[in-house]
Short mmCIF file of C-alpha atoms in Angstrom, two decimals:
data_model
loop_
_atom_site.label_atom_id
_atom_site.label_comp_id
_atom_site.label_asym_id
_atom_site.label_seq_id
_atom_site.Cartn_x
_atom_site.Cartn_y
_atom_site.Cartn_z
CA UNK A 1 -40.80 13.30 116.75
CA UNK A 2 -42.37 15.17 120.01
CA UNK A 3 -46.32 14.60 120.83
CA UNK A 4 -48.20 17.39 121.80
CA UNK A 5 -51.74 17.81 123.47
CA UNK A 6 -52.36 19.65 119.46
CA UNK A 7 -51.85 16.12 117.28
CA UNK A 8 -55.42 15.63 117.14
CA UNK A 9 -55.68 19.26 115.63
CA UNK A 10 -52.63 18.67 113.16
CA UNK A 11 -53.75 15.42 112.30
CA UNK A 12 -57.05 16.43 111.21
CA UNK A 13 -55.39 19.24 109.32
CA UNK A 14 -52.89 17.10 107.39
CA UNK A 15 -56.05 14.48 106.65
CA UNK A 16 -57.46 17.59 105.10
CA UNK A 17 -54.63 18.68 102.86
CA UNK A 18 -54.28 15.43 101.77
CA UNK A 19 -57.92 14.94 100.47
CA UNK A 20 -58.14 18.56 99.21
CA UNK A 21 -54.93 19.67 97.87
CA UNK A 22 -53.05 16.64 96.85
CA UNK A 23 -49.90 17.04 98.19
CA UNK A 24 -47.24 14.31 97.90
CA UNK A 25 -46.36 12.55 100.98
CA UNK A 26 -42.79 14.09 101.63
CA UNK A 27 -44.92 17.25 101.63
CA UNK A 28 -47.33 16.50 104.46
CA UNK A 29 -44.53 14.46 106.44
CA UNK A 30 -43.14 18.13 106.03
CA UNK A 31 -45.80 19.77 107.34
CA UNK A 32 -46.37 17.43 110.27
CA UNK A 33 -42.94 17.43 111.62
CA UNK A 34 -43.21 21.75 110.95
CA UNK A 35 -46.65 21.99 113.12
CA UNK A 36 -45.80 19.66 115.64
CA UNK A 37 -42.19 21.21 116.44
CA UNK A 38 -44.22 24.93 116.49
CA UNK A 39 -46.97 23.90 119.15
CA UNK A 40 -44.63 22.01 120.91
CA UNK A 41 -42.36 25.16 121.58
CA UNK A 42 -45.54 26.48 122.66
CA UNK A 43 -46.71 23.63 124.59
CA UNK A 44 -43.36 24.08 126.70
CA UNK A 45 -43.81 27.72 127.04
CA UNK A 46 -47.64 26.87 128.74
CA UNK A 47 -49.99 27.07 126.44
CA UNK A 48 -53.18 24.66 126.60
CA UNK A 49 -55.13 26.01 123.71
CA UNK A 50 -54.48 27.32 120.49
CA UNK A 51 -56.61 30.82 121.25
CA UNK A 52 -53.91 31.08 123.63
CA UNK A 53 -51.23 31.91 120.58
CA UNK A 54 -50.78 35.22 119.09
CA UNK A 55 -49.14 37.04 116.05
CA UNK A 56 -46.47 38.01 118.41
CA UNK A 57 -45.82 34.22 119.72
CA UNK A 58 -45.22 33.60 116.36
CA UNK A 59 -42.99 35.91 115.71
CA UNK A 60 -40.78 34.76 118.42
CA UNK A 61 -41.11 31.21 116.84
CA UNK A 62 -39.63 31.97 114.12
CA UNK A 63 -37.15 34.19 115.18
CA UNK A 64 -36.40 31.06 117.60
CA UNK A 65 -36.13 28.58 114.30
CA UNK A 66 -34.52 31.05 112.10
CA UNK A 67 -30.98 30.57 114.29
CA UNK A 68 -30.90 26.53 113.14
CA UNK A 69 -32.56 27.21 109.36
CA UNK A 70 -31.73 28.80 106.23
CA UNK A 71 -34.56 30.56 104.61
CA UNK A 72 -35.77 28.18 102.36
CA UNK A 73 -36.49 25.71 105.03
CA UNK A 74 -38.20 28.90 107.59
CA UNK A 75 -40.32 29.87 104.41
CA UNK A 76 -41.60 26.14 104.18
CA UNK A 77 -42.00 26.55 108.14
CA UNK A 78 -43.89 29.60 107.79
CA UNK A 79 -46.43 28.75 105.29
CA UNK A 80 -47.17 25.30 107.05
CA UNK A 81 -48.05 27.29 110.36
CA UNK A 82 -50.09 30.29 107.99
CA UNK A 83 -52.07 27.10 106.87
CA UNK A 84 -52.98 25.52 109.73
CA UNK A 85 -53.94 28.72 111.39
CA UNK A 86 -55.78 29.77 108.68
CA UNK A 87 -57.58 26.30 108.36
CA UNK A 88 -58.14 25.87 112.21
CA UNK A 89 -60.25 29.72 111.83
CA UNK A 90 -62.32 28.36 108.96
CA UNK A 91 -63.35 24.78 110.92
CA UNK A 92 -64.16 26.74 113.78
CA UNK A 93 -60.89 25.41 116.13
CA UNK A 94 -59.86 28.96 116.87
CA UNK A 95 -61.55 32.27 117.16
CA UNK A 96 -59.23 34.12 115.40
CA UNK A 97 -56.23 33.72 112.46
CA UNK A 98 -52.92 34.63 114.89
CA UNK A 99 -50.83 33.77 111.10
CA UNK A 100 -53.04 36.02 108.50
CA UNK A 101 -50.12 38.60 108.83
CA UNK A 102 -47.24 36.50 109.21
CA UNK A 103 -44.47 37.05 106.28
CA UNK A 104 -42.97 34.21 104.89
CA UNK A 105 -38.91 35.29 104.77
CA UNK A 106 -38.13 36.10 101.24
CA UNK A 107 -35.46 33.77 99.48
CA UNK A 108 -31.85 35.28 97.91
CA UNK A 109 -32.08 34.08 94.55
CA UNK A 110 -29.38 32.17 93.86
CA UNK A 111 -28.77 30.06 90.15
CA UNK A 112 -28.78 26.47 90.52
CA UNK A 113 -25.53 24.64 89.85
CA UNK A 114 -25.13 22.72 86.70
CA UNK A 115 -22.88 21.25 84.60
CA UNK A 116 -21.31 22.41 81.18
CA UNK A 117 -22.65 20.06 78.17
CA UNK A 118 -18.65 18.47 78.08
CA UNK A 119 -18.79 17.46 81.99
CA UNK A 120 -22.18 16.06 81.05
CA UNK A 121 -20.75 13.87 78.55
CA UNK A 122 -17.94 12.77 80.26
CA UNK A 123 -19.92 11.71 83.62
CA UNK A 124 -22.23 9.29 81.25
CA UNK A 125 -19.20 8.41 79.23
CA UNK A 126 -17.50 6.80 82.35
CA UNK A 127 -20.81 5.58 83.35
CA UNK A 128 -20.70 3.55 80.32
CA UNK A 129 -17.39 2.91 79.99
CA UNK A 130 -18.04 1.34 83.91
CA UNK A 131 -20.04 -1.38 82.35
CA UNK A 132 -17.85 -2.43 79.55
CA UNK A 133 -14.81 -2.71 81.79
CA UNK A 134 -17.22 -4.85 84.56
CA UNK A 135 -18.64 -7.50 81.64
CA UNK A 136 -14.95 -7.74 80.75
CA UNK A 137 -13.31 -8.73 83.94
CA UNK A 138 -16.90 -10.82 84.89
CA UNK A 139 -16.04 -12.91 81.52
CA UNK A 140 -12.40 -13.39 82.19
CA UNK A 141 -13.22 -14.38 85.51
CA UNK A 142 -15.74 -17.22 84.38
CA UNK A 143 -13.43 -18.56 81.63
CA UNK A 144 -10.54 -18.94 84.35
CA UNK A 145 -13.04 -20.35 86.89
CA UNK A 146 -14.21 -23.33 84.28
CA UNK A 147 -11.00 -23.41 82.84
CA UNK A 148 -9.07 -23.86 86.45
CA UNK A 149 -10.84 -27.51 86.84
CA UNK A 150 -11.73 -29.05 83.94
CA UNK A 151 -9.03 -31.13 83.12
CA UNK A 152 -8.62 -32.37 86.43
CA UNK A 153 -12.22 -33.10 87.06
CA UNK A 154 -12.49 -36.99 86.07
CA UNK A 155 -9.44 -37.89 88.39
CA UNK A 156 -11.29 -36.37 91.48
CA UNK A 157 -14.31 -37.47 93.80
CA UNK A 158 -17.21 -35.71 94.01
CA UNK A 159 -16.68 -34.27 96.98
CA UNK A 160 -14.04 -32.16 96.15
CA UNK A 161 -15.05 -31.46 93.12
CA UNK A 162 -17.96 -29.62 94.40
CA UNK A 163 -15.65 -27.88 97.13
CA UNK A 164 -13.47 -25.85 94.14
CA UNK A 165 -16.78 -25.26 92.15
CA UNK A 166 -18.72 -23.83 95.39
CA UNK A 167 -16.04 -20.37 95.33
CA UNK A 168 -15.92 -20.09 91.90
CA UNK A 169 -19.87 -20.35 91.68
CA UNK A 170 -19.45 -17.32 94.29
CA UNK A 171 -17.33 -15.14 92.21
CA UNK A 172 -19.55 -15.73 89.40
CA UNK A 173 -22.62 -14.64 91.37
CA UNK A 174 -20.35 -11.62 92.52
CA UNK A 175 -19.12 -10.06 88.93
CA UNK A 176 -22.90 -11.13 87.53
CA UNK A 177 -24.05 -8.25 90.36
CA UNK A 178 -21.12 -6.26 89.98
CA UNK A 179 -21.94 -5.93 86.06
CA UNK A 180 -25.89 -5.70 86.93
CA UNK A 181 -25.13 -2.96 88.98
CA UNK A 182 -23.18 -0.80 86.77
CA UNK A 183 -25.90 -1.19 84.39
CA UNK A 184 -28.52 -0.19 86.51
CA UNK A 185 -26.61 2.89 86.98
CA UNK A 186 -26.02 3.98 83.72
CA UNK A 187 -29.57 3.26 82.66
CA UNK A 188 -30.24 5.75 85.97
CA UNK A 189 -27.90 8.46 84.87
CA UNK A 190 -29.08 8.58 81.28
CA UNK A 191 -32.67 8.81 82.36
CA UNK A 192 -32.07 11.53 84.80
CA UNK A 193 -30.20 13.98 82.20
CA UNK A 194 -32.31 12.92 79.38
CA UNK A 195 -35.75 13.78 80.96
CA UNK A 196 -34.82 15.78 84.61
CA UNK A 197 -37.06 14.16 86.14
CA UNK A 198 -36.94 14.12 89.97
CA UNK A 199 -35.21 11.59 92.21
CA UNK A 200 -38.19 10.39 93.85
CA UNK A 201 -40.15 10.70 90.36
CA UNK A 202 -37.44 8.04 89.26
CA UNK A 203 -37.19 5.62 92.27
CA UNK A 204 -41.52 5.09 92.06
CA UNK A 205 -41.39 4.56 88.38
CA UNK A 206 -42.56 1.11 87.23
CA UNK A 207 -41.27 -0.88 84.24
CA UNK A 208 -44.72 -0.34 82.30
CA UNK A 209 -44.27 3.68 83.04
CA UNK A 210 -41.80 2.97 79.84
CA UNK A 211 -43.30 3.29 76.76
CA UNK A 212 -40.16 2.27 73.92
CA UNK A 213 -42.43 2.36 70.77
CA UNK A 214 -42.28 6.09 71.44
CA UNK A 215 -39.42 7.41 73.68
CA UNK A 216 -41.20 8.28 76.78
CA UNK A 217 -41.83 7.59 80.25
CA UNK A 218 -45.21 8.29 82.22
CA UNK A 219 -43.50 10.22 85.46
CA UNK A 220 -46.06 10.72 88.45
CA UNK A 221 -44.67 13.95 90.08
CA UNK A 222 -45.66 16.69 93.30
CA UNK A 223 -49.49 16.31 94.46
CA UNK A 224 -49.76 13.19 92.14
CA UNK A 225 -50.03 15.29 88.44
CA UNK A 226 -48.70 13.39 85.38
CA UNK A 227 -46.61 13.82 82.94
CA UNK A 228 -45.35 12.41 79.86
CA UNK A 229 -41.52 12.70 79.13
CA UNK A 230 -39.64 11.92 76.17
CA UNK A 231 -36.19 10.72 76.06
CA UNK A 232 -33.52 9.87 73.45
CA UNK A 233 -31.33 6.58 72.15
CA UNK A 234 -28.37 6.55 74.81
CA UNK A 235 -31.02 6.15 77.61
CA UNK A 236 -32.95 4.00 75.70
CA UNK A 237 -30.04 1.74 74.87
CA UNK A 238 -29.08 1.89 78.60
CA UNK A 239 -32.98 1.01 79.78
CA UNK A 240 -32.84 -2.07 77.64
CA UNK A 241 -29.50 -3.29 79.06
CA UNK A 242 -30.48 -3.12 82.30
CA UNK A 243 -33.92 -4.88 81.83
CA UNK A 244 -32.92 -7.48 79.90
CA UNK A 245 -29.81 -8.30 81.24
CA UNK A 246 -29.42 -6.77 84.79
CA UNK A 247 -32.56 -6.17 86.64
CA UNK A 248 -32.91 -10.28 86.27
CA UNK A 249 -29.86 -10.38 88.31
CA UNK A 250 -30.49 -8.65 91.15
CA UNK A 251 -34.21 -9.61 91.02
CA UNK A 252 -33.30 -13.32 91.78
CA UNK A 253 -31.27 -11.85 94.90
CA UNK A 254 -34.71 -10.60 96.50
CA UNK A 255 -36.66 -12.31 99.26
CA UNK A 256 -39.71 -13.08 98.97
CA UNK A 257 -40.81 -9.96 101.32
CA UNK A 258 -39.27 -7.76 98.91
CA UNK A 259 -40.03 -9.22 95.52
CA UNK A 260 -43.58 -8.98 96.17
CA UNK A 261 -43.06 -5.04 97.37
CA UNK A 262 -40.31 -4.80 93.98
CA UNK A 263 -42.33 -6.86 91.31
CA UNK A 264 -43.33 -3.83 89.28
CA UNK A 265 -40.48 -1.31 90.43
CA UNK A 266 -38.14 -0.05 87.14
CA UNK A 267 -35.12 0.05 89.43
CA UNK A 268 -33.73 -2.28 92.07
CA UNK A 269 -31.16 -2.54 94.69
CA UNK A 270 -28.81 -4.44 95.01
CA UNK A 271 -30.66 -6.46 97.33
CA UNK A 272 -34.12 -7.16 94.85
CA UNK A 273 -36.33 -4.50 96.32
CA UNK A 274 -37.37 -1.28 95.17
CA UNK A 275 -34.53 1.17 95.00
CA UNK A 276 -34.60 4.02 97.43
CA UNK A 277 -33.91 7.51 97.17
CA UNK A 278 -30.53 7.31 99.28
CA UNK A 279 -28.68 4.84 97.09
CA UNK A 280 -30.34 6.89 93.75
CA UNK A 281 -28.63 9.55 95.21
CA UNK A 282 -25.02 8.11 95.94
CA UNK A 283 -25.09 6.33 92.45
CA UNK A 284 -24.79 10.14 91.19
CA UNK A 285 -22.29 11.76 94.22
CA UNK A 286 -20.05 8.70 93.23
CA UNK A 287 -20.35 8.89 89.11
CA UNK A 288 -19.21 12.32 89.28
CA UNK A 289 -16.24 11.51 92.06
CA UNK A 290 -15.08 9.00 89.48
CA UNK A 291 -15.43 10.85 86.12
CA UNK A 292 -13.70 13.79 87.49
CA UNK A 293 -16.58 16.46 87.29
CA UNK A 294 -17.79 18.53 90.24
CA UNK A 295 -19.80 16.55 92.99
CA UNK A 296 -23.11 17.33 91.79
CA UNK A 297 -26.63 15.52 93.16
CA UNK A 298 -29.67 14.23 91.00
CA UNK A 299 -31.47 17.57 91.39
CA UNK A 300 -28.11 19.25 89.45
CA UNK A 301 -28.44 17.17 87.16
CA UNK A 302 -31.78 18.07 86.61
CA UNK A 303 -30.53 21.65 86.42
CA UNK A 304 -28.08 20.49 84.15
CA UNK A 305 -30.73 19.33 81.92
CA UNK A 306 -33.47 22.28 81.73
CA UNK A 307 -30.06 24.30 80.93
CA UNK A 308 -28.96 22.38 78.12
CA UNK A 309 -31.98 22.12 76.74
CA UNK A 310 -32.46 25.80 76.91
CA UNK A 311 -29.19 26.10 75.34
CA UNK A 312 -29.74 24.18 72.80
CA UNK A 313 -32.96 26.40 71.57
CA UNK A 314 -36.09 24.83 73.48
CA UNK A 315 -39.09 26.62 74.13
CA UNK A 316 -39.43 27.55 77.60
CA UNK A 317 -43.42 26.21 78.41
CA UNK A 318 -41.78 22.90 76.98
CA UNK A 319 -39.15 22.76 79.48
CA UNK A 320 -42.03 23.78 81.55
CA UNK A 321 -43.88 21.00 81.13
CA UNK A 322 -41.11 18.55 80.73
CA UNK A 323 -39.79 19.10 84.36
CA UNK A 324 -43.29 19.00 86.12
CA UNK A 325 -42.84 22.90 86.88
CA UNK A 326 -46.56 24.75 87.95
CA UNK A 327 -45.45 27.94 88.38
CA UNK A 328 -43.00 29.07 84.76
CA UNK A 329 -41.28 31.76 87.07
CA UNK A 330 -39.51 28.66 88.54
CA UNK A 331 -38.66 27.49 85.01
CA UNK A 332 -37.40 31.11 84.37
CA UNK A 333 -34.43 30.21 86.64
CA UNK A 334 -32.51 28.09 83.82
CA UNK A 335 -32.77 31.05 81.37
CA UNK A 336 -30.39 33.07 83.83
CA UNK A 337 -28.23 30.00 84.09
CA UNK A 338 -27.69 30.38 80.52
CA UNK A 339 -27.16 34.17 80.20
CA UNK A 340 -24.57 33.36 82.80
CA UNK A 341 -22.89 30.95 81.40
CA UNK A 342 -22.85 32.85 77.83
CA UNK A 343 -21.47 36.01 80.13
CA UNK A 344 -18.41 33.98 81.04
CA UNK A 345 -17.79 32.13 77.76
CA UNK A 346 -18.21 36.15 76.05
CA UNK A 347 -15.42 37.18 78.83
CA UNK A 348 -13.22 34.36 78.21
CA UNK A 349 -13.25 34.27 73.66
CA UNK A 350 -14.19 38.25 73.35
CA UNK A 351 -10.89 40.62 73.06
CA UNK A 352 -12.65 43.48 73.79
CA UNK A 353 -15.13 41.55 76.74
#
């Protein structure tokens, strides 16, 4: 990321959005990286000090940005610049407000992509199935592995006894992850239809953020609020698999480093530490590739969720509230999803449609 001669500024700007608006971190890395690619257009352009900037300079900013960016991200862009403006004019930085009158571009609305109830099914289905066929094939492998040598053992020194044992040991220790794996992403894929919650809500969840007695899982969300989610029996079943039976795996594969940084964490990688976003996110790209349902990501299948649950007669402050939503207009979006989707099944059974 470019310096500029404004970081002080835009660091004391972020330190006070973080103290008195409680944004989340992805937020005001957001922000930063927004504000310092702005002044630094500016910067090249000659200016020294922020009076220096008018309405019309950023005007031309955006009309410079808005050739590499769709809306949504220039609508971000925008209101990080109105901000900082408008907070430099209130700490006495600038004279004036240069972004009182800037627009924010408006965004199309467009539905979110989901899937139908059946493609839901079928992508935790495999998910599950995935498991089953791993414990098999980790099984047969260990009863061939001590079955290979164990006739054979008393005629041989101990020397080469250890040197057939040392691969099959491996193997072991390879289907044992294999199988841990596949059960770590089944318990992820249940959990993320069953309550929608966020990606990044489900890599920072603990193991005490799960509360069996009662179903429901304490979820931290944007600017820190929490909320309490409930979830059903397939995601409960698939929780309990994978601590009891996998997370010890891959734990024990975990340096020290990353133990101590993983001790609490719900979810692991494969290599013991805290799973991260990026591999959350291919464990859903590649469930979907291989139960033959359309490439969706986690944030789908968080659409997919609100919809079904609107489908199947929720109330729509509970979906509200179940998804971590502030604003209900943004809730509202699922509603259409379903209208939609009733519109094409009414076109497809209805003679007369």
């Amino acid at each position: 990321m470019s310096s500029t001669q404004f970081d002080g500024d835009i660091d004391s700007f972020v330190s006070y959005l973080k103290s008195n608006r409680g944004l989340s971190a992805n937020t005001l890395k957001a922000y930063r990286a927004d504000l310092t690619a702005c002044l630094h257009l500016f910067e090249l352009r000659g200016v020294t000090d922020l009076n220096e900037i008018t309405l019309d300079d950023l005007r031309s900013w955006m009309a410079v940005e808005s050739r590499d960016h769709a809306r949504s991200s220039m609508a971000r862009k925008t209101v990080a610049v109105r901000g900082f403006f408008a907070w430099a004019y209130e700490h006495g930085v600038t004279n004036t407000d240069p972004a009182a009158t800037l627009m924010t571009p408006s965004i199309p609305s467009t539905l979110p992509a989901v899937l139908t109830e059946s493609q839901a099914e079928q992508l935790l289905d495999v998910a599950e199935q995935a498991v089953a066929t791993n414990q098999y094939k980790g099984d047969g492998g260990a009863a061939a592995a001590s079955g290979s040598g164990s006739g054979k053992a008393a005629d041989k020194s101990a020397d080469t006894v250890n040197r057939n044992e040392a691969p099959a040991r491996a193997d072991k220790r390879d289907s044992a992850r294999v199988v841990a794996e596949s059960q770590r992403n089944a318990a992820i894929l249940e959990l993320l239809y069953a309550t929608g919650i966020r990606v990044a809500e489900l890599v920072s969840m603990d193991i005490v953020d799960v509360d069996f007695s009662n179903r429901t899982i304490k979820v931290t969300g944007k600017g820190n609020k929490q909320r309490v989610v409930p979830f059903g029996l397939p995601a409960q079943r698939a929780l309990e698999t994978w601590l009891e039976q996998g997370r010890p795996v891959l734990a024990r594969t975990a340096t020290d480093a990353a133990k101590s940084r993983a001790t609490n964490a719900l979810f692991l990688g494969a290599r013991g530490g805290r799973i991260d976003q990026r591999i959350a996110r291919d464990i859903v790209h590649r469930a979907a590739r291989e139960a033959g349902v359309p490439d969706i990501s986690p944030h789908a299948l968080r659409h997919s969720a609100a919809t079904h649950m609107l489908d199947g007669g929720a109330d729509l402050r509970e979906v509200q509230e179940m998804l971590g939503h502030s604003s209900l207009k943004t809730t509202q979006r699922y509603t259409h999803v379903s209208i939609e989707q009733l519109k094409n099944r009414y076109g497809q059974a209805f003679p007369r449609a």
